mmCIF file of C-alpha atoms in Angstrom:
data_model
loop_
_atom_site.group_PDB
_atom_site.id
_atom_site.type_symbol
_atom_site.label_atom_id
_atom_site.label_comp_id
_atom_site.label_asym_id
_atom_site.label_seq_id
_atom_site.Cartn_x
_atom_site.Cartn_y
_atom_site.Cartn_z
ATOM 1 C CA MET A 179 -115.680 -51.882 -13.220
ATOM 2 C CA ARG A 180 -114.918 -48.402 -12.695
ATOM 3 C CA GLY A 181 -111.582 -47.442 -12.679
ATOM 4 C CA ASP A 182 -111.650 -46.620 -8.764
ATOM 5 C CA GLU A 183 -113.226 -49.578 -7.675
ATOM 6 C CA LEU A 184 -110.308 -51.611 -9.702
ATOM 7 C CA ARG A 185 -107.765 -49.630 -8.169
ATOM 8 C CA SER A 186 -109.401 -50.663 -4.540
ATOM 9 C CA ARG A 187 -109.915 -54.121 -5.421
ATOM 10 C CA TYR A 188 -106.072 -54.154 -6.752
ATOM 11 C CA ALA A 189 -104.148 -52.120 -3.737
ATOM 12 C CA ALA A 190 -105.984 -55.228 -1.532
ATOM 13 C CA ALA A 191 -104.674 -58.322 -3.493
ATOM 14 C CA PHE A 192 -101.819 -57.773 -4.726
ATOM 15 C CA MET A 193 -98.328 -57.325 -3.354
ATOM 16 C CA PRO A 194 -96.502 -53.715 -2.686
ATOM 17 C CA ASN A 195 -93.994 -53.994 -4.931
ATOM 18 C CA TYR A 196 -95.995 -51.570 -7.628
ATOM 19 C CA GLY A 197 -98.224 -49.469 -5.390
ATOM 20 C CA VAL A 198 -101.221 -48.975 -7.157
ATOM 21 C CA PRO A 199 -100.439 -47.597 -10.865
ATOM 22 C CA PRO A 200 -103.101 -44.693 -11.829
ATOM 23 C CA VAL A 201 -104.899 -45.716 -14.746
ATOM 24 C CA ALA A 202 -106.942 -48.763 -15.026
ATOM 25 C CA LEU A 203 -106.725 -49.759 -18.671
ATOM 26 C CA ALA A 204 -109.508 -51.229 -20.740
ATOM 27 C CA ARG A 205 -108.838 -51.662 -24.439
ATOM 28 C CA GLY A 206 -106.551 -50.395 -27.010
ATOM 29 C CA GLU A 207 -106.447 -49.617 -30.889
ATOM 30 C CA GLY A 208 -103.406 -48.762 -32.628
ATOM 31 C CA CYS A 209 -101.504 -46.280 -30.647
ATOM 32 C CA ARG A 210 -104.135 -45.733 -28.497
ATOM 33 C CA VAL A 211 -105.798 -47.252 -25.219
ATOM 34 C CA TRP A 212 -109.127 -46.435 -23.289
ATOM 35 C CA ASP A 213 -109.385 -46.741 -19.292
ATOM 36 C CA ALA A 214 -111.976 -48.469 -17.270
ATOM 37 C CA ASP A 215 -113.807 -44.842 -17.186
ATOM 38 C CA GLY A 216 -114.060 -44.675 -20.736
ATOM 39 C CA ARG A 217 -110.773 -41.922 -21.328
ATOM 40 C CA ALA A 218 -108.681 -41.896 -24.212
ATOM 41 C CA TYR A 219 -105.156 -41.566 -24.183
ATOM 42 C CA LEU A 220 -102.321 -41.566 -26.999
ATOM 43 C CA ASP A 221 -100.045 -44.546 -25.652
ATOM 44 C CA LEU A 222 -96.148 -43.432 -26.331
ATOM 45 C CA ILE A 223 -94.799 -46.217 -23.751
ATOM 46 C CA ALA A 224 -96.434 -49.632 -25.939
ATOM 47 C CA GLY A 225 -96.147 -51.657 -22.312
ATOM 48 C CA ILE A 226 -92.700 -50.746 -21.828
ATOM 49 C CA ALA A 227 -91.314 -50.993 -25.611
ATOM 50 C CA VAL A 228 -93.445 -54.210 -25.703
ATOM 51 C CA SER A 229 -96.470 -53.367 -27.905
ATOM 52 C CA SER A 230 -94.719 -53.217 -31.302
ATOM 53 C CA LEU A 231 -97.517 -53.457 -33.447
ATOM 54 C CA GLY A 232 -99.787 -51.186 -31.195
ATOM 55 C CA HIS A 233 -103.311 -52.670 -29.691
ATOM 56 C CA GLY A 234 -105.307 -54.540 -31.579
ATOM 57 C CA HIS A 235 -103.083 -55.314 -34.601
ATOM 58 C CA PRO A 236 -105.143 -58.348 -37.013
ATOM 59 C CA ALA A 237 -101.857 -60.059 -37.828
ATOM 60 C CA LEU A 238 -100.640 -60.599 -34.194
ATOM 61 C CA ILE A 239 -104.364 -61.516 -33.712
ATOM 62 C CA GLU A 240 -104.969 -64.423 -35.990
ATOM 63 C CA ALA A 241 -101.865 -65.843 -35.367
ATOM 64 C CA VAL A 242 -102.507 -66.027 -31.855
ATOM 65 C CA SER A 243 -105.912 -67.093 -32.238
ATOM 66 C CA ALA A 244 -105.262 -69.428 -34.905
ATOM 67 C CA GLN A 245 -102.009 -71.176 -32.905
ATOM 68 C CA ALA A 246 -104.314 -71.353 -29.566
ATOM 69 C CA ALA A 247 -107.123 -72.925 -31.219
ATOM 70 C CA ALA A 248 -104.675 -75.412 -32.975
ATOM 71 C CA LEU A 249 -102.251 -76.267 -30.063
ATOM 72 C CA ALA A 250 -101.201 -74.032 -26.991
ATOM 73 C CA HIS A 251 -98.528 -75.920 -24.914
ATOM 74 C CA THR A 252 -96.462 -78.418 -25.378
ATOM 75 C CA SER A 253 -93.230 -77.912 -22.953
ATOM 76 C CA ASN A 254 -89.547 -78.849 -23.720
ATOM 77 C CA LEU A 255 -90.224 -82.177 -23.955
ATOM 78 C CA PHE A 256 -91.786 -82.037 -27.549
ATOM 79 C CA LEU A 257 -91.201 -79.357 -30.932
ATOM 80 C CA HIS A 258 -93.536 -78.061 -32.893
ATOM 81 C CA GLU A 259 -93.241 -75.755 -35.662
ATOM 82 C CA PRO A 260 -93.667 -72.219 -34.280
ATOM 83 C CA GLU A 261 -90.707 -72.448 -33.032
ATOM 84 C CA VAL A 262 -88.932 -73.417 -35.505
ATOM 85 C CA LEU A 263 -89.896 -71.390 -37.583
ATOM 86 C CA LEU A 264 -88.978 -68.804 -35.246
ATOM 87 C CA ALA A 265 -85.842 -69.853 -34.566
ATOM 88 C CA GLU A 266 -84.670 -69.685 -38.424
ATOM 89 C CA ARG A 267 -86.479 -66.550 -38.783
ATOM 90 C CA LEU A 268 -84.108 -64.967 -35.983
ATOM 91 C CA ARG A 269 -80.948 -66.711 -37.366
ATOM 92 C CA GLU A 270 -81.848 -65.148 -41.329
ATOM 93 C CA LEU A 271 -82.010 -61.412 -39.637
ATOM 94 C CA LEU A 272 -78.528 -62.937 -38.043
ATOM 95 C CA ASP A 273 -76.962 -63.436 -41.422
ATOM 96 C CA GLY A 274 -78.312 -67.218 -41.165
ATOM 97 C CA ASP A 275 -75.971 -67.537 -37.886
ATOM 98 C CA GLY A 276 -76.987 -68.253 -34.062
ATOM 99 C CA ARG A 277 -78.316 -70.877 -31.518
ATOM 100 C CA VAL A 278 -81.319 -70.493 -30.407
ATOM 101 C CA PHE A 279 -83.018 -70.326 -26.609
ATOM 102 C CA LEU A 280 -86.167 -69.285 -25.940
ATOM 103 C CA ALA A 281 -87.791 -68.068 -22.671
ATOM 104 C CA ASN A 282 -90.388 -65.695 -21.507
ATOM 105 C CA SER A 283 -88.753 -62.307 -20.374
ATOM 106 C CA GLY A 284 -85.579 -60.682 -20.982
ATOM 107 C CA THR A 285 -84.836 -61.253 -17.439
ATOM 108 C CA GLU A 286 -84.540 -65.206 -18.683
ATOM 109 C CA ALA A 287 -83.032 -64.284 -21.918
ATOM 110 C CA ASN A 288 -80.495 -62.841 -19.656
ATOM 111 C CA GLU A 289 -80.422 -65.712 -16.972
ATOM 112 C CA CYS A 290 -79.415 -67.644 -20.125
ATOM 113 C CA ALA A 291 -77.176 -65.499 -21.372
ATOM 114 C CA LEU A 292 -75.093 -65.434 -17.814
ATOM 115 C CA LYS A 293 -75.325 -68.945 -17.617
ATOM 116 C CA LEU A 294 -73.323 -69.403 -20.869
ATOM 117 C CA ALA A 295 -70.929 -66.544 -19.490
ATOM 118 C CA ILE A 296 -69.744 -68.622 -16.861
ATOM 119 C CA LYS A 297 -69.205 -72.471 -18.488
ATOM 120 C CA TYR A 298 -67.317 -70.310 -20.449
ATOM 121 C CA GLY A 299 -65.561 -68.992 -18.134
ATOM 122 C CA ARG A 300 -64.420 -71.837 -16.489
ATOM 123 C CA ALA A 301 -63.943 -73.709 -19.693
ATOM 124 C CA ASN A 302 -61.160 -71.151 -19.865
ATOM 125 C CA GLY A 303 -60.022 -70.052 -16.906
ATOM 126 C CA ARG A 304 -61.485 -66.734 -16.915
ATOM 127 C CA SER A 305 -63.013 -65.791 -13.419
ATOM 128 C CA HIS A 306 -65.137 -63.240 -13.786
ATOM 129 C CA ILE A 307 -67.581 -60.676 -15.363
ATOM 130 C CA VAL A 308 -67.919 -57.088 -16.725
ATOM 131 C CA ALA A 309 -70.686 -54.839 -16.783
ATOM 132 C CA ALA A 310 -71.225 -51.068 -16.424
ATOM 133 C CA GLU A 311 -72.530 -48.725 -14.418
ATOM 134 C CA ASN A 312 -76.260 -47.343 -14.439
ATOM 135 C CA SER A 313 -77.066 -51.018 -16.097
ATOM 136 C CA PHE A 314 -80.591 -52.685 -16.205
ATOM 137 C CA HIS A 315 -80.108 -56.440 -17.247
ATOM 138 C CA GLY A 316 -83.902 -57.751 -14.929
ATOM 139 C CA ARG A 317 -84.772 -58.614 -12.068
ATOM 140 C CA THR A 318 -83.201 -61.829 -10.756
ATOM 141 C CA LEU A 319 -80.533 -63.029 -8.850
ATOM 142 C CA GLY A 320 -78.605 -63.184 -11.855
ATOM 143 C CA ALA A 321 -79.587 -60.856 -13.751
ATOM 144 C CA LEU A 322 -79.437 -58.053 -10.617
ATOM 145 C CA ALA A 323 -76.033 -59.774 -10.374
ATOM 146 C CA LEU A 324 -75.161 -57.972 -13.629
ATOM 147 C CA THR A 325 -77.287 -54.781 -13.078
ATOM 148 C CA GLY A 326 -75.456 -51.725 -12.324
ATOM 149 C CA LYS A 327 -78.283 -49.986 -10.525
ATOM 150 C CA GLN A 328 -77.099 -49.815 -6.723
ATOM 151 C CA ALA A 329 -80.753 -48.903 -5.633
ATOM 152 C CA ILE A 330 -81.712 -51.927 -6.749
ATOM 153 C CA ARG A 331 -78.838 -54.071 -6.844
ATOM 154 C CA GLU A 332 -77.649 -53.630 -3.178
ATOM 155 C CA PRO A 333 -80.332 -54.566 -1.046
ATOM 156 C CA PHE A 334 -80.983 -58.383 -2.314
ATOM 157 C CA GLY A 335 -76.957 -58.886 -2.439
ATOM 158 C CA PRO A 336 -74.738 -60.908 -2.395
ATOM 159 C CA TYR A 337 -74.426 -63.113 -5.727
ATOM 160 C CA GLY A 338 -71.580 -64.898 -5.561
ATOM 161 C CA ILE A 339 -70.316 -64.044 -9.131
ATOM 162 C CA ASP A 340 -67.663 -61.007 -9.414
ATOM 163 C CA VAL A 341 -69.134 -58.845 -11.609
ATOM 164 C CA ARG A 342 -67.146 -55.794 -11.985
ATOM 165 C CA PHE A 343 -68.788 -52.297 -12.794
ATOM 166 C CA VAL A 344 -66.957 -49.870 -15.324
ATOM 167 C CA PRO A 345 -68.929 -46.310 -16.515
ATOM 168 C CA TYR A 346 -70.907 -46.998 -19.309
ATOM 169 C CA GLY A 347 -69.591 -45.421 -22.876
ATOM 170 C CA ASP A 348 -66.162 -45.293 -21.037
ATOM 171 C CA ALA A 349 -63.840 -47.781 -23.377
ATOM 172 C CA ASP A 350 -60.985 -46.402 -21.545
ATOM 173 C CA ALA A 351 -62.197 -47.828 -18.558
ATOM 174 C CA LEU A 352 -63.312 -50.729 -20.313
ATOM 175 C CA ALA A 353 -60.383 -51.789 -21.428
ATOM 176 C CA ALA A 354 -59.064 -51.668 -17.837
ATOM 177 C CA ALA A 355 -61.174 -53.661 -16.521
ATOM 178 C CA VAL A 356 -61.264 -56.482 -19.231
ATOM 179 C CA ASP A 357 -58.263 -58.739 -19.358
ATOM 180 C CA GLU A 358 -57.762 -62.811 -20.139
ATOM 181 C CA HIS A 359 -59.544 -64.030 -16.851
ATOM 182 C CA CYS A 360 -62.929 -61.717 -17.977
ATOM 183 C CA ALA A 361 -65.011 -63.947 -18.831
ATOM 184 C CA ALA A 362 -67.841 -61.894 -20.704
ATOM 185 C CA VAL A 363 -68.606 -58.220 -21.208
ATOM 186 C CA PHE A 364 -72.689 -57.519 -20.982
ATOM 187 C CA LEU A 365 -73.577 -54.024 -22.497
ATOM 188 C CA GLU A 366 -76.706 -52.592 -23.587
ATOM 189 C CA PRO A 367 -76.882 -50.357 -26.414
ATOM 190 C CA THR A 368 -78.388 -47.747 -25.335
ATOM 191 C CA GLN A 369 -78.960 -47.282 -20.966
ATOM 192 C CA GLY A 370 -83.308 -47.882 -20.724
ATOM 193 C CA GLU A 371 -83.815 -47.554 -17.180
ATOM 194 C CA ALA A 372 -81.227 -45.709 -16.597
ATOM 195 C CA GLY A 373 -83.116 -43.033 -18.814
ATOM 196 C CA VAL A 374 -82.343 -43.713 -21.991
ATOM 197 C CA VAL A 375 -79.072 -42.814 -22.316
ATOM 198 C CA PRO A 376 -77.163 -43.807 -25.086
ATOM 199 C CA PRO A 377 -73.189 -43.867 -25.239
ATOM 200 C CA PRO A 378 -70.338 -41.910 -27.590
ATOM 201 C CA ASP A 379 -70.559 -42.957 -31.516
ATOM 202 C CA GLY A 380 -68.228 -45.668 -31.550
ATOM 203 C CA TYR A 381 -68.560 -47.030 -28.140
ATOM 204 C CA PHE A 382 -70.168 -50.656 -29.077
ATOM 205 C CA ALA A 383 -67.333 -50.910 -32.551
ATOM 206 C CA ALA A 384 -64.321 -50.370 -29.295
ATOM 207 C CA VAL A 385 -66.570 -53.115 -26.978
ATOM 208 C CA ARG A 386 -65.598 -55.428 -30.205
ATOM 209 C CA ARG A 387 -62.296 -55.055 -30.125
ATOM 210 C CA ILE A 388 -62.079 -55.010 -26.585
ATOM 211 C CA CYS A 389 -63.249 -58.442 -26.497
ATOM 212 C CA ASP A 390 -61.326 -59.518 -29.322
ATOM 213 C CA ALA A 391 -57.934 -58.881 -27.980
ATOM 214 C CA THR A 392 -58.924 -60.875 -25.230
ATOM 215 C CA GLY A 393 -61.194 -63.467 -25.268
ATOM 216 C CA ALA A 394 -64.513 -62.452 -23.399
ATOM 217 C CA LEU A 395 -67.450 -62.799 -24.887
ATOM 218 C CA PHE A 396 -69.563 -59.657 -25.796
ATOM 219 C CA VAL A 397 -72.942 -60.008 -24.850
ATOM 220 C CA ALA A 398 -75.338 -57.123 -25.815
ATOM 221 C CA ASP A 399 -78.460 -57.126 -24.096
ATOM 222 C CA GLU A 400 -81.234 -56.243 -26.738
ATOM 223 C CA ILE A 401 -83.964 -56.327 -24.544
ATOM 224 C CA GLN A 402 -85.711 -53.124 -25.012
ATOM 225 C CA SER A 403 -83.556 -52.135 -28.451
ATOM 226 C CA ALA A 404 -84.298 -54.548 -30.814
ATOM 227 C CA ILE A 405 -87.163 -55.598 -33.032
ATOM 228 C CA GLY A 406 -87.257 -52.202 -34.595
ATOM 229 C CA ARG A 407 -86.865 -49.581 -31.766
ATOM 230 C CA THR A 408 -83.709 -48.049 -33.308
ATOM 231 C CA GLY A 409 -84.979 -47.593 -36.983
ATOM 232 C CA ALA A 410 -82.891 -51.413 -36.765
ATOM 233 C CA TRP A 411 -83.465 -55.242 -36.432
ATOM 234 C CA PHE A 412 -80.394 -54.905 -33.404
ATOM 235 C CA ALA A 413 -79.008 -51.747 -32.439
ATOM 236 C CA TRP A 414 -75.924 -53.213 -32.738
ATOM 237 C CA ARG A 415 -76.214 -52.991 -36.143
ATOM 238 C CA HIS A 416 -75.581 -49.299 -36.005
ATOM 239 C CA GLU A 417 -71.619 -49.749 -35.830
ATOM 240 C CA ASN A 418 -72.007 -52.957 -36.857
ATOM 241 C CA ALA A 419 -70.560 -54.046 -33.701
ATOM 242 C CA ARG A 420 -71.535 -58.120 -33.594
ATOM 243 C CA PRO A 421 -72.148 -59.606 -30.161
ATOM 244 C CA ASP A 422 -70.966 -63.201 -29.257
ATOM 245 C CA VAL A 423 -74.127 -63.429 -27.821
ATOM 246 C CA LEU A 424 -77.945 -61.374 -28.098
ATOM 247 C CA THR A 425 -80.388 -61.174 -25.340
ATOM 248 C CA LEU A 426 -84.099 -60.368 -27.496
ATOM 249 C CA ALA A 427 -87.734 -60.188 -25.331
ATOM 250 C CA LYS A 428 -89.812 -56.880 -25.287
ATOM 251 C CA GLY A 429 -91.166 -55.756 -28.914
ATOM 252 C CA LEU A 430 -90.855 -59.283 -29.669
ATOM 253 C CA GLY A 431 -93.713 -60.820 -29.081
ATOM 254 C CA GLY A 432 -95.481 -57.364 -29.267
ATOM 255 C CA GLY A 433 -97.367 -57.752 -26.329
ATOM 256 C CA LEU A 434 -97.027 -62.290 -25.555
ATOM 257 C CA PRO A 435 -94.482 -62.725 -23.558
ATOM 258 C CA ILE A 436 -91.571 -64.082 -25.103
ATOM 259 C CA GLY A 437 -87.705 -63.912 -24.355
ATOM 260 C CA ALA A 438 -84.877 -64.795 -26.779
ATOM 261 C CA CYS A 439 -80.984 -65.260 -26.002
ATOM 262 C CA VAL A 440 -79.299 -66.019 -29.600
ATOM 263 C CA ALA A 441 -75.447 -67.327 -29.338
ATOM 264 C CA LEU A 442 -73.577 -66.582 -31.962
ATOM 265 C CA GLY A 443 -70.665 -68.452 -34.290
ATOM 266 C CA GLU A 444 -69.023 -71.185 -32.262
ATOM 267 C CA HIS A 445 -70.783 -70.115 -28.885
ATOM 268 C CA GLY A 446 -74.101 -71.701 -30.022
ATOM 269 C CA GLU A 447 -72.307 -75.009 -29.277
ATOM 270 C CA ILE A 448 -71.031 -74.062 -24.912
ATOM 271 C CA PHE A 449 -74.523 -75.529 -23.294
ATOM 272 C CA ALA A 450 -75.185 -78.736 -23.718
ATOM 273 C CA LYS A 451 -77.890 -80.852 -23.207
ATOM 274 C CA GLY A 452 -79.106 -80.416 -19.599
ATOM 275 C CA ASP A 453 -77.431 -77.227 -19.347
ATOM 276 C CA HIS A 454 -80.418 -75.057 -19.302
ATOM 277 C CA GLY A 455 -84.070 -74.808 -19.777
ATOM 278 C CA SER A 456 -87.974 -73.762 -19.724
ATOM 279 C CA THR A 457 -91.277 -75.316 -19.200
ATOM 280 C CA PHE A 458 -93.429 -72.403 -20.946
ATOM 281 C CA GLY A 459 -90.468 -70.874 -23.403
ATOM 282 C CA GLY A 460 -90.707 -71.468 -27.007
ATOM 283 C CA ASN A 461 -94.472 -71.239 -26.360
ATOM 284 C CA PRO A 462 -96.459 -72.368 -29.945
ATOM 285 C CA VAL A 463 -98.692 -69.187 -29.260
ATOM 286 C CA ASN A 464 -96.224 -66.637 -28.170
ATOM 287 C CA ALA A 465 -93.445 -68.028 -30.680
ATOM 288 C CA ALA A 466 -96.950 -67.538 -33.891
ATOM 289 C CA ALA A 467 -96.995 -64.010 -32.167
ATOM 290 C CA ALA A 468 -93.460 -63.009 -32.403
ATOM 291 C CA LEU A 469 -93.644 -64.546 -36.271
ATOM 292 C CA ALA A 470 -96.239 -62.101 -36.796
ATOM 293 C CA VAL A 471 -94.332 -59.303 -35.143
ATOM 294 C CA LEU A 472 -91.771 -60.167 -37.379
ATOM 295 C CA ALA A 473 -93.662 -60.667 -40.670
ATOM 296 C CA THR A 474 -96.005 -57.054 -40.104
ATOM 297 C CA ILE A 475 -92.886 -54.966 -39.246
ATOM 298 C CA GLU A 476 -91.360 -56.506 -42.366
ATOM 299 C CA LYS A 477 -94.118 -55.773 -44.647
ATOM 300 C CA GLU A 478 -95.273 -52.325 -43.296
ATOM 301 C CA GLY A 479 -91.934 -50.911 -43.544
ATOM 302 C CA LEU A 480 -91.975 -50.277 -39.576
ATOM 303 C CA LEU A 481 -88.075 -49.872 -39.267
ATOM 304 C CA GLY A 482 -87.839 -47.615 -41.880
ATOM 305 C CA ASN A 483 -91.130 -45.857 -40.284
ATOM 306 C CA ALA A 484 -89.321 -45.675 -36.610
ATOM 307 C CA ALA A 485 -86.671 -44.314 -38.071
ATOM 308 C CA GLN A 486 -88.689 -41.540 -39.969
ATOM 309 C CA VAL A 487 -91.299 -40.466 -37.337
ATOM 310 C CA GLY A 488 -88.736 -41.536 -34.316
ATOM 311 C CA GLU A 489 -86.687 -38.043 -36.321
ATOM 312 C CA VAL A 490 -90.017 -36.080 -36.355
ATOM 313 C CA LEU A 491 -90.338 -36.669 -32.214
ATOM 314 C CA ALA A 492 -87.285 -35.290 -31.643
ATOM 315 C CA ALA A 493 -87.157 -32.295 -33.695
ATOM 316 C CA GLY A 494 -90.825 -31.846 -32.105
ATOM 317 C CA ILE A 495 -89.178 -32.054 -28.740
ATOM 318 C CA ALA A 496 -86.127 -30.283 -29.263
ATOM 319 C CA ALA A 497 -88.123 -27.284 -30.978
ATOM 320 C CA VAL A 498 -89.640 -26.785 -27.754
ATOM 321 C CA ASP A 499 -88.504 -23.881 -25.694
ATOM 322 C CA HIS A 500 -89.303 -24.504 -21.531
ATOM 323 C CA PRO A 501 -87.791 -24.097 -18.589
ATOM 324 C CA LEU A 502 -88.103 -27.591 -17.632
ATOM 325 C CA LEU A 503 -87.113 -29.088 -20.869
ATOM 326 C CA ALA A 504 -82.929 -29.894 -21.460
ATOM 327 C CA GLY A 505 -83.721 -31.613 -23.987
ATOM 328 C CA VAL A 506 -84.079 -34.671 -26.018
ATOM 329 C CA ARG A 507 -81.451 -38.534 -26.527
ATOM 330 C CA GLY A 508 -82.123 -41.460 -28.151
ATOM 331 C CA ARG A 509 -82.690 -43.493 -31.504
ATOM 332 C CA GLY A 510 -86.023 -44.713 -33.401
ATOM 333 C CA LEU A 511 -88.757 -44.666 -31.334
ATOM 334 C CA TRP A 512 -86.779 -44.899 -28.495
ATOM 335 C CA ARG A 513 -86.172 -41.741 -26.890
ATOM 336 C CA ALA A 514 -86.265 -39.082 -23.559
ATOM 337 C CA ALA A 515 -87.093 -36.312 -23.467
ATOM 338 C CA VAL A 516 -84.635 -34.617 -20.796
ATOM 339 C CA LEU A 517 -85.742 -32.283 -17.731
ATOM 340 C CA THR A 518 -83.457 -29.587 -15.953
ATOM 341 C CA GLY A 519 -84.438 -31.307 -12.557
ATOM 342 C CA PRO A 520 -86.522 -33.671 -11.555
ATOM 343 C CA HIS A 521 -89.619 -33.031 -12.880
ATOM 344 C CA ALA A 522 -89.968 -36.414 -14.600
ATOM 345 C CA PRO A 523 -93.398 -37.491 -12.316
ATOM 346 C CA ALA A 524 -95.022 -34.616 -12.477
ATOM 347 C CA ALA A 525 -94.490 -33.874 -16.224
ATOM 348 C CA GLU A 526 -95.984 -37.588 -16.466
ATOM 349 C CA ALA A 527 -99.038 -36.663 -14.466
ATOM 350 C CA ALA A 528 -99.922 -33.965 -16.535
ATOM 351 C CA ALA A 529 -99.378 -36.151 -19.504
ATOM 352 C CA ARG A 530 -102.014 -38.330 -18.429
ATOM 353 C CA ASP A 531 -103.748 -35.694 -17.476
ATOM 354 C CA ALA A 532 -103.358 -34.404 -21.077
ATOM 355 C CA GLY A 533 -103.908 -37.538 -22.297
ATOM 356 C CA PHE A 534 -100.878 -38.758 -22.938
ATOM 357 C CA LEU A 535 -98.757 -41.907 -21.372
ATOM 358 C CA VAL A 536 -95.486 -40.985 -21.181
ATOM 359 C CA ASN A 537 -92.955 -42.778 -18.054
ATOM 360 C CA ALA A 538 -90.491 -41.479 -15.556
ATOM 361 C CA VAL A 539 -87.949 -43.140 -16.299
ATOM 362 C CA GLN A 540 -86.006 -41.170 -14.187
ATOM 363 C CA PRO A 541 -86.579 -38.068 -12.410
ATOM 364 C CA ASP A 542 -85.160 -35.896 -14.906
ATOM 365 C CA ALA A 543 -86.307 -38.242 -18.323
ATOM 366 C CA LEU A 544 -89.234 -38.720 -19.519
ATOM 367 C CA ARG A 545 -89.436 -41.851 -21.623
ATOM 368 C CA LEU A 546 -91.556 -42.787 -24.780
ATOM 369 C CA ALA A 547 -91.415 -45.963 -26.447
ATOM 370 C CA PRO A 548 -94.135 -45.556 -28.608
ATOM 371 C CA PRO A 549 -95.823 -48.230 -31.048
ATOM 372 C CA LEU A 550 -93.908 -48.806 -34.490
ATOM 373 C CA ILE A 551 -96.409 -47.386 -36.092
ATOM 374 C CA LEU A 552 -96.853 -44.313 -34.367
ATOM 375 C CA THR A 553 -97.776 -41.823 -37.467
ATOM 376 C CA ALA A 554 -95.942 -38.401 -37.633
ATOM 377 C CA ALA A 555 -99.125 -36.813 -36.747
ATOM 378 C CA GLU A 556 -99.546 -38.381 -33.768
ATOM 379 C CA ALA A 557 -96.084 -37.745 -32.827
ATOM 380 C CA GLU A 558 -96.596 -34.113 -33.881
ATOM 381 C CA SER A 559 -100.331 -34.526 -30.873
ATOM 382 C CA PHE A 560 -97.317 -35.118 -28.326
ATOM 383 C CA THR A 561 -95.287 -32.328 -29.005
ATOM 384 C CA GLY A 562 -97.787 -29.585 -29.674
ATOM 385 C CA ALA A 563 -98.704 -30.531 -26.017
ATOM 386 C CA LEU A 564 -95.969 -30.799 -24.561
ATOM 387 C CA PRO A 565 -95.231 -26.561 -23.874
ATOM 388 C CA SER A 566 -98.833 -27.253 -21.675
ATOM 389 C CA ILE A 567 -97.971 -30.467 -20.266
ATOM 390 C CA LEU A 568 -94.748 -28.942 -18.732
ATOM 391 C CA ASP A 569 -96.385 -26.188 -17.813
ATOM 392 C CA ALA A 570 -98.356 -28.422 -15.624
ATOM 393 C CA ALA A 571 -96.057 -29.676 -14.428
ATOM 394 C CA ALA A 572 -94.127 -26.294 -12.997
ATOM 395 C CA ALA A 573 -97.109 -24.751 -11.963
ATOM 396 C CA ALA A 574 -97.481 -28.771 -9.455
ATOM 397 C CA ALA A 575 -94.269 -28.069 -8.888
ATOM 398 C CA LYS A 576 -94.305 -24.621 -6.916
ATOM 399 C CA GLU A 577 -97.960 -25.597 -5.113
ATOM 400 C CA SER A 578 -95.558 -29.118 -3.132
#
C-alpha cells in the first residue's frame, strides 16, 4: 500500500491526537528505514530512543521468535523464566541491589514509582512531592501530575496530588522545596522532552545530598536516558548519584513495549502483596527481548560506541557555522541541535527530504537519539548534510 493511501486511511481510522504522521514506514535494517514508497532514511530517532539495536537485529529477532513460539503470555498469576532472568540482570547492573516491577511502558513505570512514593509518604507523615519545571514523566494522570510541561499538564488537572515544581538544575530551589514533609523528588538526569536539556555538573549529586538530609525518596526517571543512551547503563552513574527508585523503559526492549521500576535498598519492601499489578507487565516475549538487548549491548561494546560516536556527532554539529544553528547539547547518542529560533519543524522536514529522520522536540531544538549501533560514518553523513538542511529550513521560513 502506498504512503499517501496509508495516511488517508490512518486519518479516517485514528483519533486525531497525533495528527497524521508525514511518513509511513514499511521496514528497517540497522540504522536505516524505508517508507511504503521505497525511500530510504537514516533513522536518528530510533522510535524516540527505543530501538537500541537498530532495526532487524538478529539477536532480537531470535529471542522474540523463540519465546513467542515457546510461551507468549502468562499474566501475573504465574511466573516464567525470562522475567526472573531479566530482574536478576537489572539487579546485577545495579550492583546486586533492588526489587523490580515490570510494566509495559515508561509512564507505567512512573505510575509504579508514584504509588511507592505515596505509600512511603503516608507511612512517614510526608505529604508532597517535588518535580521540575518543563519535566516530562508520562501521559497517564498520575505521571502527568508529575509533569512540569504546562501545555500538556493543565488541560487535564486538577490531579489530587500535591506536586511542587522547581526550576530544573537549581539546587538551591530544590533544597528550599524539599523538607521533612516531602515524600519524594522526581527528576530526569537530562530533560528529554524539554529539548535534551542537561543540568549543571554536580546537580544530581546535590539532589542525593538533599534527599539524604531530609529523608525524601530520590526517584530518577531514566525512561529515555538509561540502557546505554548516554554511554553508561544508567545516566546517574556519571555523578554516582544513586537514586532510591529508578524507572526504565524505551531502550530496554529494543522496540518491544516494556518498562521497569526498581526500588533500591529497603525501599524495595514498600509494596505489600496486592498493592500494584499489571496483566501484561513482564510479558515473556518482551522480557526475552530485553534480555537480548542487554546481552547485545554488552557483547558488541555499545556503551563505548554510544560515547564515541556521540562525540563524533556532537563535534560535527558544533563545527557547522550557520545562522540557524546555536550549538549542541547532550551526552552520548542523546543530543539536541539547538537552533537560534523556532526553526525546528522546518529543519525536521528539510532533514526528512534529505533522507534523515530527526525530531523537532521543541521549536528551537532537533532531538537526535539514534540506535546505539550508529557508526561514525553514519553520524558524519548527517553532520555533512546539516548545512544544506539548515539552508532549506531558512528558505522555507522566508517563503512562509
